[in-house]
Amino acid sequence: MSNSLNQLDHINYRIEQALEKSYRSAAVQADKKVLLLAVSKRHPLEKILVLYEQGQRDFGESYVQEALQKIQQCPYKDIIWHFIGPIQSNKTRDIAEHFQWVHSVDRLKIAQRLSAQRPENLPDLNICLQINISEEPQKSGFSPTEVFNALENIINLPHLKIRGLMAIPRPESEFELQRIPFRRLNELMHKLNEQFKLNMDTLSMGMSGDLEAAIAEGATIVRIGTALFGPRET
Ligand SMILES: *Cc1c(COP(=O)(O)O)cnc(C)c1O
């Protein structure tokens, strides 16, 4: 049986080690923090509660119906819920009403709907634009070139806070190869900040198998599922 306390400690340790290494190489500013997003999709609420009791507050979900059930049943109201999955237009209202973050905004239309449907009494919705950084034909996300056009429209939408970029690069096993798309994502965010006079501060990149490479290239959020919770149930 895997022990959740050990898993959480272990991942936090990996994050700390990777950060220290990146300070030493001066790739990353010494005051930088990395947020661990616990990806709880396809895991029951009970497992979320165990990590919560160990101090974890940010959880990521990919399926709207499943997430809403957990959010509604969860006794803790200070959890920060992040939506990280593919978004169908008919699900944007539920997402806008129940999440604080959306990492997977991959079309202008989705941004427009989230903006229109974000309840007035809630803070602006934090969004990341998903980038198809390895430019794979089947993958969702803006291409690194078309994101410039999209952002021109997205910056004018109310009730959204454009926090940064998210990517799921093509898997690679070697550290130096893993770094390349993460570096490109970081550079892209800086270009977009310059061109649009934005202050995006979030790079949502790195998963169980490549979090060290992502942190070496400036990740500010790593999204970890399997390495925290074990294999998913379905
Ligand atoms: C499932 C998922 C993760 C977590 O993946 P693991 O391999 O289980 O760590 C991270 N990001 C996204 C977008 C996901 O859908």
Coordinates of C-alpha atoms and ligand atoms in Angstrom, one line a residue:
M1 CA 0.0 0.0 0.0
S2 CA 1.3 3.4 -0.8
N3 CA 1.3 5.9 2.0
S4 CA -0.1 9.3 1.1
L5 CA 2.0 11.2 3.8
N6 CA 5.2 9.8 2.4
Q7 CA 4.0 10.5 -1.2
L8 CA 3.3 14.2 -0.4
D9 CA 6.5 14.6 1.5
H10 CA 8.4 12.9 -1.3
I11 CA 7.0 15.2 -4.0
N12 CA 7.6 18.3 -1.9
Y13 CA 11.1 17.1 -1.4
R14 CA 11.6 16.6 -5.2
I15 CA 10.3 20.2 -5.8
E16 CA 12.6 21.7 -3.2
Q17 CA 15.6 19.9 -4.6
A18 CA 14.8 21.0 -8.1
L19 CA 14.3 24.6 -7.0
E20 CA 17.6 24.6 -5.1
K21 CA 19.4 23.3 -8.1
S22 CA 17.9 26.0 -10.3
Y23 CA 18.8 28.8 -7.9
R24 CA 22.4 27.5 -8.0
S25 CA 22.5 27.6 -11.8
A26 CA 20.8 31.0 -11.6
A27 CA 18.2 29.9 -14.1
V28 CA 15.5 30.8 -11.6
Q29 CA 15.3 33.8 -9.3
A30 CA 16.0 32.8 -5.7
D31 CA 12.6 34.0 -4.4
K32 CA 10.7 31.8 -6.8
K33 CA 8.1 29.4 -5.4
V34 CA 6.6 26.4 -7.0
L35 CA 3.0 25.4 -6.3
L36 CA 2.2 21.7 -6.1
L37 CA -1.2 21.1 -7.8
A38 CA -2.4 17.7 -6.6
V39 CA -4.3 16.2 -9.6
S40 CA -7.1 14.2 -8.1
K41 CA -9.1 13.2 -11.2
R42 CA -10.4 9.7 -11.0
H43 CA -9.6 9.5 -7.3
P44 CA -12.3 9.6 -4.6
L45 CA -12.9 12.5 -2.2
E46 CA -11.5 10.5 0.7
K47 CA -8.0 10.7 -0.9
I48 CA -8.3 14.5 -1.3
L49 CA -9.3 14.8 2.4
V50 CA -6.2 12.8 3.4
L51 CA -3.9 15.2 1.6
Y52 CA -5.9 18.2 2.8
E53 CA -5.2 17.1 6.4
Q54 CA -1.5 17.0 5.6
G55 CA -1.7 20.6 4.4
Q56 CA -2.3 20.4 0.7
R57 CA -4.8 23.0 -0.6
D58 CA -4.7 23.1 -4.4
F59 CA -6.4 20.3 -6.3
G60 CA -6.7 19.7 -10.0
E61 CA -9.7 18.0 -11.7
S62 CA -10.3 17.1 -15.4
Y63 CA -13.9 16.0 -15.6
V64 CA -16.6 18.5 -14.8
Q65 CA -19.3 16.2 -13.4
E66 CA -16.9 14.2 -11.3
A67 CA -15.4 17.4 -10.0
L68 CA -18.7 19.1 -9.1
Q69 CA -19.7 16.1 -7.0
K70 CA -16.5 16.2 -5.0
I71 CA -16.6 20.0 -4.6
Q72 CA -20.2 19.8 -3.3
Q73 CA -19.4 17.0 -0.9
C74 CA -16.2 18.4 0.3
P75 CA -16.5 19.7 3.9
Y76 CA -13.5 22.1 3.5
K77 CA -14.3 25.3 1.8
D78 CA -10.7 26.7 1.6
I79 CA -9.6 24.2 -1.1
I80 CA -8.5 25.9 -4.3
W81 CA -10.0 24.0 -7.2
H82 CA -8.2 24.1 -10.6
F83 CA -9.8 22.8 -13.8
I84 CA -7.1 21.2 -16.0
G85 CA -9.1 19.1 -18.5
P86 CA -10.4 19.5 -22.0
I87 CA -13.3 22.0 -22.0
Q88 CA -16.6 21.5 -23.9
S89 CA -18.6 24.7 -24.5
N90 CA -21.6 23.4 -22.7
K91 CA -19.5 22.9 -19.5
T92 CA -18.1 26.4 -19.2
R93 CA -20.9 27.7 -16.9
D94 CA -20.2 24.9 -14.3
I95 CA -16.5 25.6 -14.5
A96 CA -16.9 29.4 -14.2
E97 CA -19.1 29.0 -11.2
H98 CA -17.1 26.4 -9.2
F99 CA -13.4 26.8 -9.9
Q100 CA -10.8 29.4 -9.0
W101 CA -8.4 28.5 -11.8
V102 CA -8.7 27.1 -15.3
H103 CA -5.4 25.9 -16.9
S104 CA -6.8 24.5 -20.1
V105 CA -8.3 27.5 -22.0
D106 CA -7.5 26.4 -25.6
R107 CA -9.9 28.5 -27.8
L108 CA -11.1 32.1 -27.8
K109 CA -14.7 30.9 -27.6
I110 CA -14.0 29.1 -24.3
A111 CA -12.4 32.3 -22.9
Q112 CA -15.4 34.3 -24.0
R113 CA -17.9 32.0 -22.3
L114 CA -15.9 31.7 -19.1
S115 CA -15.8 35.5 -19.0
A116 CA -19.5 35.9 -19.6
Q117 CA -20.5 33.2 -17.1
R118 CA -18.2 34.0 -14.2
P119 CA -20.5 35.1 -11.4
E120 CA -20.2 38.8 -10.5
N121 CA -19.9 38.1 -6.8
L122 CA -16.7 36.0 -7.3
P123 CA -13.2 37.2 -7.8
D124 CA -11.9 37.2 -11.4
L125 CA -11.3 33.6 -12.7
N126 CA -7.6 32.8 -13.0
I127 CA -6.8 31.4 -16.4
C128 CA -3.9 29.9 -18.2
L129 CA -3.8 29.5 -22.0
Q130 CA -3.0 26.0 -23.0
I131 CA -0.3 25.9 -25.6
N132 CA 0.4 23.0 -28.0
I133 CA 4.1 23.5 -27.4
S134 CA 5.3 20.4 -29.2
E135 CA 2.9 21.3 -32.1
E136 CA 1.4 17.8 -32.2
P137 CA -1.4 17.6 -34.7
Q138 CA -4.0 15.9 -32.4
K139 CA -3.3 17.9 -29.3
S140 CA -5.4 20.7 -28.1
G141 CA -4.0 24.1 -27.3
F142 CA -3.2 27.3 -29.1
S143 CA -0.2 27.0 -31.4
P144 CA 2.7 29.2 -30.3
T145 CA 1.9 31.6 -33.2
E146 CA -1.9 31.7 -33.1
V147 CA -1.9 32.5 -29.4
F148 CA -0.8 36.1 -30.3
N149 CA -4.1 36.7 -32.2
A150 CA -6.2 35.0 -29.6
L151 CA -4.7 37.0 -26.7
E152 CA -5.5 40.2 -28.5
N153 CA -9.1 39.4 -27.9
I154 CA -8.8 37.7 -24.6
I155 CA -7.1 40.6 -22.9
N156 CA -10.3 42.6 -23.2
L157 CA -12.6 40.1 -21.5
P158 CA -13.9 41.0 -18.1
H159 CA -13.9 38.7 -15.0
L160 CA -10.8 36.8 -16.2
K161 CA -7.3 37.2 -14.8
I162 CA -4.8 36.0 -17.4
R163 CA -2.2 34.3 -15.2
G164 CA 0.0 32.5 -17.7
L165 CA 0.5 29.5 -19.9
M166 CA 0.0 25.7 -19.6
A167 CA 1.5 22.9 -21.7
I168 CA 1.7 19.1 -21.8
P169 CA 4.7 18.5 -24.0
R170 CA 5.3 15.3 -25.8
P171 CA 6.8 12.8 -23.3
E172 CA 10.6 12.5 -23.3
S173 CA 12.7 10.4 -20.9
E174 CA 15.9 12.4 -21.0
F175 CA 16.3 15.4 -18.8
E176 CA 17.9 17.6 -21.5
L177 CA 15.2 16.8 -24.0
Q178 CA 12.5 17.4 -21.5
R179 CA 13.8 20.9 -20.9
I180 CA 13.4 22.1 -24.5
P181 CA 9.6 22.6 -24.7
F182 CA 9.5 24.0 -21.2
R183 CA 12.1 26.6 -22.1
R184 CA 10.1 27.5 -25.2
L185 CA 7.0 27.9 -23.1
N186 CA 8.8 30.3 -20.7
E187 CA 10.2 32.3 -23.6
L188 CA 6.7 32.5 -25.2
M189 CA 5.2 33.9 -22.0
H190 CA 7.9 36.6 -21.8
K191 CA 7.2 37.5 -25.5
L192 CA 3.5 37.8 -24.9
N193 CA 4.0 39.8 -21.7
E194 CA 6.1 42.2 -23.7
Q195 CA 3.9 42.5 -26.7
F196 CA 0.7 42.9 -24.7
K197 CA 2.1 44.7 -21.6
L198 CA 0.9 41.9 -19.4
N199 CA 2.2 40.6 -16.1
M200 CA 1.6 36.9 -16.6
D201 CA 3.4 35.1 -13.8
T202 CA 2.4 31.5 -14.1
L203 CA 4.0 28.6 -16.0
S204 CA 1.8 25.5 -15.4
M205 CA 4.2 22.8 -16.6
G206 CA 5.7 19.6 -15.3
M207 CA 4.0 16.3 -14.2
S208 CA 5.2 13.2 -12.3
G209 CA 7.9 12.3 -14.8
D210 CA 9.3 15.6 -15.7
L211 CA 8.8 18.0 -12.8
E212 CA 12.6 18.6 -12.4
A213 CA 13.1 19.7 -16.0
A214 CA 10.0 22.0 -15.7
I215 CA 11.3 23.6 -12.6
A216 CA 14.7 24.0 -14.1
E217 CA 13.0 26.1 -16.8
G218 CA 10.9 28.2 -14.5
A219 CA 7.7 26.2 -13.8
T220 CA 5.6 27.9 -11.1
I221 CA 2.9 25.2 -10.9
V222 CA 3.6 21.5 -11.3
R223 CA 0.6 19.2 -11.8
I224 CA 1.1 15.8 -10.1
G225 CA -1.4 12.9 -10.1
T226 CA 0.0 9.4 -10.2
A227 CA 3.1 10.1 -8.1
L228 CA 0.9 11.4 -5.3
F229 CA -2.2 9.2 -5.4
G230 CA -1.1 6.1 -7.2
P231 CA -2.8 4.7 -10.3
R232 CA -6.2 6.1 -11.2
E233 CA -9.2 4.0 -10.5
T234 CA -10.6 4.0 -14.1
Ligands
LIG1 C1 -3.8 13.8 -15.5 C2 -3.1 15.1 -15.7 C3 -2.0 15.4 -14.9 C4 -1.3 14.4 -13.9 O1 -0.7 13.4 -14.6 P1 0.1 12.3 -13.8 O2 0.9 11.6 -14.9 O3 -0.9 11.4 -13.1 O4 1.0 13.0 -12.8 C5 -1.4 16.6 -15.2 N1 -1.8 17.5 -16.0 C6 -3.0 17.3 -16.8 C7 -3.4 18.3 -17.7 C8 -3.6 16.0 -16.6 O5 -4.7 15.8 -17.3

